[in-house]
Amino acid sequence: MFRRASLILHQHFLQKKNFTVCGLYLNKAAMSKQIHARRIEGIDKNVWVEFTQLVVEHKVNVNLGQGFPDFSPPEFAKEYFKDALFESGGMLNQYTRAFGHPLLVKVLAQFFSKLFGQDLDANLNILVTVGAYQALFCTFQALIDEGDEVIVIEPFFDCYEPMVKMAGGTPVFIPLRLKSLKEGVPLSSGDWMLDPEELAAKFTAKTKAIVINSPNNPLGKVYKKQELEMIAELCIKNNVLCFSDEVYEWLVYDGTEHIRIASLPGMWDRTISIGSAGKTFSATGWKVGWAFGPDHLLRHLRTVHQNSLYHCPTVAQEAVAQSFQKEFERFSEPESYFVQLPQQLSLKRDQLVRCLTAVGMKPIVPEGGYFLIADISGVKVDLPEPSDRDEPYDFRFVKWMIKNKGFATIPVSAFYSSQNKKHFSHFIRFCFAKKDDTLIAAEKILQSWNLTN
Ligand code: PMP
């Protein structure tokens, strides 16, 4: 018995050795060839990977960096999730319809038909995805081709640039510009605007799409009707598609209205609108997202989806469907989560704005979303000499904050193209979708740190 076991081990060792030798040979051969696919060239750096690692390495007491709530999703949503595990004799633990769980697409169609001013077909106008990230990925892969140009408005959610490039396209950037301000009036995200002439000049014969994100991450800008009409007019005139990332659609403050660009005349047929249950129900770990659009566009997203992810988790989709059903029945009423969450978040936003202003930073008050950015030009810190001369100031500042103050945020130049980073490297981003205790802890650190001396 023992001899037989050692013989098997010996054979395994020999096989392994051969494999290793063979592996070395293969590696040598491979070295003479291009190893990585060219479409991922230059996109290996990622702000989330870098800063999440730093947070793990250092003793961080307060993390207002990455955008997720540190509070629980609503009780009703968690109950639906629990129930879904046992529903239908446990069958919701198995695959469901590949392009979206039947109950979820039905409820989404019912819920959003009025908001888009379209009679949505649950099976043809909605694709459920693994978070809004996958909806974006399917959109770029399906609709952007080699040589296409895609207009991206800065600051932008950082994955747009690599996603355009992986699809073979070229991003064309245009920054929002800060309009001149009155002395003493606090800055608002609404003060950052597109220059219509500058935008019009970005459209060329190669332009295939423009990406807009409203409410915007990281700035919190919520595009006004007039601004969206200006973009829509250019899209129609130049026969260009619009990819509209609306993951923070329910999070608008101070009576600001979220307008869906796809609901404007002539835009439904050329727009993909993207949403996320992660942001909608404060459950980012469920990773349920979706894309809405006309069938002639969405059918191509389905092709990418069926050849990559194919199915999304069933239990999470069922819980999101039930949660939307509940919200549908109490739409706009005071007890609706879509009414209550923005009310709670706007108080948190105000608390952080007050605190940052008191310590000498200049926050830009967001009209929507999870985040606010603050100008750190007036903050005096003795940063060490940069090891990398090209590293933007805000990157060095945030690294210093994490290491010396145990406080994590995100540098805003990460949301700019390499050509425009240098002009926007004195802002940092704070996520205020956090428990009151977390925000109080943040306030204590800021107050004890004399920022202007
Ligand atoms: N778009 C924007 C603007 C985001 O901020 C995020 C998440 N931070 C996503 C898309 C991705 O959302 P999800 O977690 O649903 O994939």
XYZ file of C-alpha atoms and ligand atoms in Angstrom:
469
model
C 0.000 0.000 0.000
C 2.770 2.378 1.083
C 4.939 1.403 -1.934
C 2.007 2.030 -4.294
C 1.390 5.490 -2.791
C 5.052 6.476 -3.110
C 5.097 5.226 -6.717
C 2.114 7.433 -7.533
C 3.835 10.368 -5.845
C 7.030 9.696 -7.829
C 5.074 9.577 -11.108
C 3.328 12.803 -10.172
C 6.717 14.428 -9.444
C 8.055 13.305 -12.827
C 4.984 14.617 -14.596
C 5.280 17.865 -12.721
C 8.991 18.111 -13.599
C 8.243 17.469 -17.252
C 5.511 20.029 -17.104
C 7.916 22.533 -15.520
C 10.545 21.867 -18.180
C 7.889 22.067 -20.802
C 6.569 25.246 -19.132
C 10.003 26.872 -19.259
C 10.349 25.978 -22.890
C 6.948 27.455 -23.584
C 7.772 30.604 -21.632
C 10.960 31.096 -23.628
C 9.044 30.710 -26.832
C 6.370 33.037 -25.606
C 8.930 35.697 -24.684
C 9.737 36.277 -28.318
C 6.077 37.083 -28.889
C 3.892 39.938 -27.735
C 2.337 38.568 -24.519
C -0.385 40.981 -23.561
C -3.172 41.959 -25.917
C -2.478 45.416 -27.330
C -5.941 46.612 -26.364
C -4.943 46.587 -22.663
C -1.745 48.545 -23.244
C -1.347 51.582 -20.971
C -4.469 50.876 -18.922
C -2.883 48.733 -16.197
C -2.866 51.496 -13.556
C -6.102 51.842 -11.578
C -6.821 54.335 -8.841
C -9.085 51.931 -6.875
C -6.526 49.132 -6.832
C -3.768 51.545 -5.755
C -5.687 53.325 -2.999
C -7.546 50.257 -1.675
C -4.126 48.646 -1.209
C -2.841 51.715 0.656
C -5.873 51.624 2.952
C -5.145 47.960 3.733
C -1.453 48.651 4.390
C -1.958 51.619 6.739
C -4.045 52.021 9.833
C -6.948 53.947 8.334
C -9.489 55.159 10.900
C -11.777 56.937 8.469
C -12.341 55.883 4.877
C -14.259 58.392 2.761
C -12.437 57.103 -0.319
C -14.296 54.421 -2.213
C -17.955 55.061 -3.064
C -20.068 52.696 -1.041
C -22.359 53.266 1.941
C -21.052 51.924 5.243
C -24.687 51.671 6.370
C -27.106 48.851 5.667
C -29.516 48.569 2.729
C -33.145 49.089 3.834
C -34.654 46.272 5.919
C -37.313 45.477 3.288
C -34.636 44.859 0.613
C -32.663 42.546 2.890
C -35.852 40.635 3.779
C -36.623 40.170 0.072
C -33.101 38.865 -0.461
C -33.470 36.376 2.411
C -36.895 35.241 1.172
C -35.556 34.809 -2.351
C -33.112 32.149 -1.131
C -36.034 29.890 -0.164
C -38.630 30.969 -2.738
C -39.899 28.411 -5.324
C -38.374 25.504 -3.398
C -34.936 27.111 -3.626
C -35.064 27.329 -7.425
C -34.023 31.015 -7.382
C -30.562 29.735 -6.454
C -30.309 28.493 -10.059
C -29.821 30.317 -13.378
C -32.586 32.599 -14.558
C -33.323 34.245 -17.919
C -29.938 35.342 -19.296
C -30.892 38.890 -20.304
C -32.668 39.621 -17.033
C -34.753 37.790 -14.458
C -38.383 37.890 -15.748
C -39.779 39.596 -12.649
C -37.042 42.235 -12.626
C -37.365 43.250 -16.285
C -41.161 43.331 -15.898
C -40.980 45.667 -12.896
C -38.272 47.854 -14.466
C -40.400 48.217 -17.623
C -43.430 49.179 -15.540
C -41.433 51.599 -13.376
C -39.421 53.389 -16.059
C -41.927 53.563 -18.969
C -43.370 56.779 -17.604
C -39.963 58.226 -16.710
C -38.645 57.734 -20.252
C -41.963 58.563 -21.927
C -41.712 55.201 -23.748
C -43.790 52.063 -23.604
C -40.894 49.803 -22.599
C -40.851 46.186 -23.729
C -39.481 44.171 -20.781
C -37.661 41.713 -23.064
C -36.352 44.046 -25.759
C -35.620 47.386 -24.069
C -33.881 46.202 -20.885
C -30.713 44.218 -20.283
C -29.815 43.233 -16.712
C -26.086 43.149 -15.996
C -23.582 42.498 -13.220
C -23.658 46.057 -11.906
C -23.579 49.215 -13.995
C -19.934 48.359 -14.725
C -20.972 45.442 -16.925
C -23.679 47.517 -18.589
C -20.971 50.044 -19.506
C -18.653 47.272 -20.710
C -21.358 45.734 -22.935
C -22.219 49.192 -24.296
C -18.663 50.084 -25.333
C -17.864 46.596 -26.660
C -21.084 46.393 -28.643
C -21.239 49.884 -30.140
C -17.669 51.229 -30.398
C -15.444 50.044 -33.192
C -11.795 50.487 -34.214
C -11.194 54.116 -35.168
C -14.349 55.503 -33.556
C -14.074 58.629 -31.433
C -15.978 58.905 -28.161
C -16.456 62.250 -26.405
C -15.880 61.997 -22.649
C -16.691 64.926 -20.328
C -14.186 65.561 -17.535
C -14.135 64.831 -14.662
C -15.377 61.332 -15.606
C -15.890 57.990 -13.842
C -12.453 56.570 -14.491
C -13.395 53.331 -16.325
C -14.825 55.148 -19.366
C -11.368 55.834 -20.819
C -10.032 52.226 -20.654
C -13.384 50.865 -21.832
C -13.296 53.079 -24.935
C -9.699 52.012 -25.599
C -10.377 48.281 -25.100
C -13.094 48.576 -27.738
C -10.551 50.076 -30.166
C -11.918 53.610 -29.916
C -10.255 56.932 -29.140
C -11.500 59.035 -26.229
C -11.825 62.757 -26.977
C -11.898 64.764 -23.755
C -13.609 68.000 -22.854
C -13.484 69.429 -19.321
C -16.354 71.097 -17.510
C -15.220 74.653 -16.868
C -15.774 76.653 -13.719
C -17.790 79.748 -14.623
C -16.752 83.017 -12.977
C -18.127 83.420 -9.495
C -19.281 86.037 -7.078
C -16.952 86.646 -4.144
C -18.115 84.928 -0.937
C -20.775 82.726 -2.634
C -20.053 79.015 -1.998
C -19.119 76.984 -5.035
C -21.681 74.517 -6.383
C -21.255 71.612 -8.817
C -23.707 73.540 -11.031
C -21.017 76.207 -11.540
C -19.026 73.677 -13.615
C -20.333 73.856 -17.150
C -19.643 72.795 -20.706
C -18.653 75.470 -23.168
C -21.157 74.836 -26.029
C -18.742 76.013 -28.730
C -15.892 73.938 -27.371
C -18.190 70.901 -27.262
C -19.471 71.438 -30.808
C -15.861 71.536 -32.047
C -15.190 68.067 -30.561
C -17.685 66.424 -32.936
C -16.009 65.078 -36.082
C -16.972 62.645 -38.819
C -15.464 59.891 -36.645
C -17.494 60.662 -33.506
C -19.613 57.648 -32.629
C -20.808 58.505 -29.122
C -20.731 60.907 -26.211
C -20.714 59.715 -22.592
C -22.573 61.717 -19.987
C -22.861 60.983 -16.284
C -25.587 62.781 -14.364
C -25.489 63.059 -11.371
C -21.770 63.036 -11.907
C -19.083 61.127 -10.059
C -16.917 62.752 -8.622
C -18.321 66.314 -8.894
C -22.023 65.784 -8.122
C -23.125 67.888 -11.094
C -26.716 67.278 -12.179
C -27.173 68.438 -15.781
C -29.981 70.935 -16.270
C -32.580 70.542 -19.019
C -30.978 73.283 -21.091
C -27.547 71.636 -20.900
C -28.997 68.252 -21.900
C -30.912 69.846 -24.783
C -27.679 71.381 -26.054
C -25.957 67.947 -25.954
C -28.999 66.269 -27.530
C -29.056 68.781 -30.385
C -25.393 68.044 -31.170
C -26.012 64.281 -31.032
C -28.904 64.537 -33.459
C -27.112 66.969 -35.799
C -23.998 64.757 -35.957
C -25.820 61.406 -35.834
C -24.039 60.379 -32.646
C -25.047 57.924 -29.902
C -25.334 58.889 -26.241
C -24.257 56.647 -23.346
C -25.907 58.055 -20.252
C -24.636 56.776 -16.898
C -27.399 57.538 -14.385
C -26.464 55.311 -11.456
C -27.115 58.133 -8.945
C -30.492 59.028 -10.497
C -32.420 59.049 -7.173
C -29.771 60.995 -5.275
C -30.532 64.647 -6.060
C -30.717 67.411 -3.474
C -32.334 70.787 -2.754
C -35.176 70.248 -5.230
C -32.816 69.591 -8.161
C -34.482 67.483 -10.849
C -32.808 64.502 -12.499
C -33.639 64.567 -16.203
C -33.108 61.510 -18.375
C -31.555 62.560 -21.693
C -33.300 59.614 -23.386
C -36.634 61.283 -22.586
C -35.784 64.361 -24.706
C -37.197 64.526 -28.273
C -35.189 62.445 -30.755
C -32.936 60.892 -28.089
C -34.552 57.553 -27.156
C -33.456 55.951 -30.443
C -29.796 56.887 -29.923
C -29.339 56.518 -26.145
C -28.288 53.749 -23.787
C -29.273 54.674 -20.202
C -27.468 52.839 -17.429
C -28.551 52.269 -13.808
C -27.469 50.380 -10.692
C -29.349 48.700 -7.840
C -26.135 49.118 -5.836
C -26.685 52.876 -5.641
C -30.501 52.718 -5.765
C -30.876 50.429 -2.733
C -27.511 51.063 -0.992
C -26.427 47.503 -1.821
C -23.303 47.859 -3.943
C -22.239 44.274 -3.169
C -25.309 42.824 -4.897
C -23.910 43.988 -8.236
C -27.187 44.285 -10.115
C -27.262 46.866 -12.886
C -29.088 47.439 -16.168
C -29.140 49.169 -19.513
C -32.246 50.647 -21.140
C -32.404 51.395 -24.840
C -34.116 50.789 -28.178
C -33.985 47.213 -29.425
C -31.841 48.154 -32.458
C -29.026 49.139 -30.022
C -29.728 46.784 -27.134
C -29.618 43.658 -29.328
C -25.875 44.262 -29.803
C -25.328 44.611 -26.030
C -27.117 41.256 -25.666
C -24.600 39.723 -28.086
C -21.692 40.845 -25.878
C -23.534 39.754 -22.733
C -24.389 36.278 -24.044
C -20.766 35.722 -25.007
C -19.213 36.954 -21.794
C -21.198 36.903 -18.505
C -24.500 35.489 -19.812
C -26.279 35.128 -16.432
C -26.454 37.454 -13.462
C -27.126 36.270 -9.894
C -30.801 35.277 -9.609
C -31.407 35.855 -5.886
C -30.110 39.428 -6.039
C -32.273 40.147 -9.111
C -35.379 38.795 -7.364
C -34.679 40.979 -4.300
C -34.172 44.058 -6.495
C -37.392 43.271 -8.397
C -39.418 42.987 -5.188
C -37.829 46.201 -3.866
C -38.744 48.105 -7.052
C -42.274 46.726 -6.816
C -42.549 48.156 -3.298
C -41.174 51.523 -4.463
C -43.591 51.517 -7.411
C -46.543 51.232 -5.068
C -45.420 54.238 -2.967
C -43.741 56.343 -5.640
C -43.067 59.953 -4.511
C -44.683 59.306 -1.129
C -42.815 60.411 2.014
C -42.100 56.805 3.116
C -40.510 55.885 -0.253
C -36.829 54.949 0.024
C -36.208 57.073 -3.088
C -37.509 60.067 -1.131
C -35.924 59.229 2.217
C -32.404 58.308 1.082
C -31.670 61.664 -0.627
C -33.083 63.496 2.408
C -30.674 61.622 4.690
C -27.742 62.040 2.321
C -28.278 65.770 1.900
C -27.915 66.204 5.686
C -24.663 64.236 5.595
C -23.477 66.341 2.664
C -24.238 69.554 4.574
C -22.418 68.304 7.661
C -19.285 67.498 5.640
C -19.461 70.812 3.749
C -19.624 72.720 7.059
C -16.740 70.801 8.519
C -14.477 71.165 5.468
C -15.230 74.881 5.212
C -14.446 75.380 8.913
C -11.005 73.818 8.554
C -10.045 75.827 5.468
C -10.806 73.543 2.528
C -13.106 74.831 -0.214
C -15.830 72.238 -0.873
C -17.849 72.345 -4.092
C -21.410 71.690 -2.921
C -22.801 68.773 -4.981
C -26.354 68.871 -6.360
C -26.470 65.063 -6.471
C -24.624 61.755 -6.024
C -22.495 60.291 -3.222
C -19.494 62.578 -3.433
C -18.155 66.061 -2.989
C -14.853 67.435 -4.094
C -12.894 70.053 -2.154
C -10.151 72.440 -3.179
C -7.004 71.779 -1.116
C -4.917 74.688 -2.491
C -5.132 76.530 0.829
C -4.083 73.524 2.928
C -0.498 73.665 4.145
C 1.268 70.320 4.413
C 4.917 69.459 4.178
C 4.814 66.718 1.579
C 7.925 64.597 1.077
C 9.804 64.927 -2.225
C 7.973 62.940 -4.917
C 9.566 59.617 -5.914
C 7.823 59.981 -9.263
C 8.167 63.496 -10.688
C 5.009 63.102 -12.767
C 2.831 62.118 -9.818
C 0.063 64.765 -9.479
C -0.046 66.851 -6.283
C -3.447 65.462 -5.175
C -2.124 61.866 -5.380
C 0.792 62.805 -3.124
C -1.524 64.708 -0.789
C -3.973 61.789 -0.356
C -1.132 59.294 0.179
C 0.256 61.578 2.870
C -3.207 61.870 4.476
C -3.649 58.086 4.559
C -0.193 57.481 6.054
C -0.105 60.389 8.527
C -3.737 61.057 9.418
C -5.330 57.625 8.941
C -7.908 59.304 6.686
C -8.597 58.045 3.150
C -10.047 60.078 0.259
C -9.484 59.910 -3.514
C -7.442 62.318 -5.678
C -9.634 64.028 -8.275
C -7.004 64.112 -11.042
C -7.710 60.340 -11.343
C -10.940 61.437 -13.052
C -9.082 63.421 -15.744
C -7.225 62.473 -18.910
C -3.435 62.615 -18.871
C -3.497 65.860 -20.891
C -5.794 67.658 -18.418
C -4.722 66.125 -15.069
C -2.196 68.858 -14.366
C -4.904 71.551 -14.400
C -7.069 69.704 -11.852
C -4.613 68.325 -9.305
C -5.660 70.404 -6.283
C -8.979 68.729 -5.477
C -9.762 65.625 -3.430
C -12.984 63.586 -3.385
C -14.926 62.644 -0.247
C -17.757 60.080 -0.146
C -20.460 61.240 2.258
C -22.692 58.131 1.953
C -21.439 57.096 5.390
C -22.835 56.567 8.894
C -23.042 59.665 11.107
C -20.385 58.082 13.377
C -17.973 57.832 10.438
C -18.556 61.481 9.523
C -18.073 62.567 13.149
C -14.784 60.635 13.256
C -13.763 62.416 10.028
C -14.642 65.776 11.561
C -12.515 65.030 14.641
C -9.455 64.233 12.538
C -9.901 67.386 10.456
C -10.426 69.618 13.503
C -7.352 68.318 15.293
C -5.221 68.830 12.189
C -4.449 72.499 11.804
C -4.781 72.719 8.041
C -3.976 76.314 7.288
C -0.726 76.682 9.264
N -20.973 54.510 -12.943
C -20.625 55.366 -11.975
C -20.656 56.834 -12.269
C -20.217 54.908 -10.716
O -19.859 55.791 -9.775
C -20.201 53.512 -10.468
C -19.770 52.934 -9.147
N -18.880 53.652 -8.420
C -20.590 52.648 -11.509
C -20.977 53.185 -12.729
C -20.573 51.171 -11.322
O -21.709 50.728 -10.603
P -21.908 49.232 -10.124
O -21.357 49.111 -8.755
O -23.395 49.014 -10.182
O -21.184 48.352 -11.097
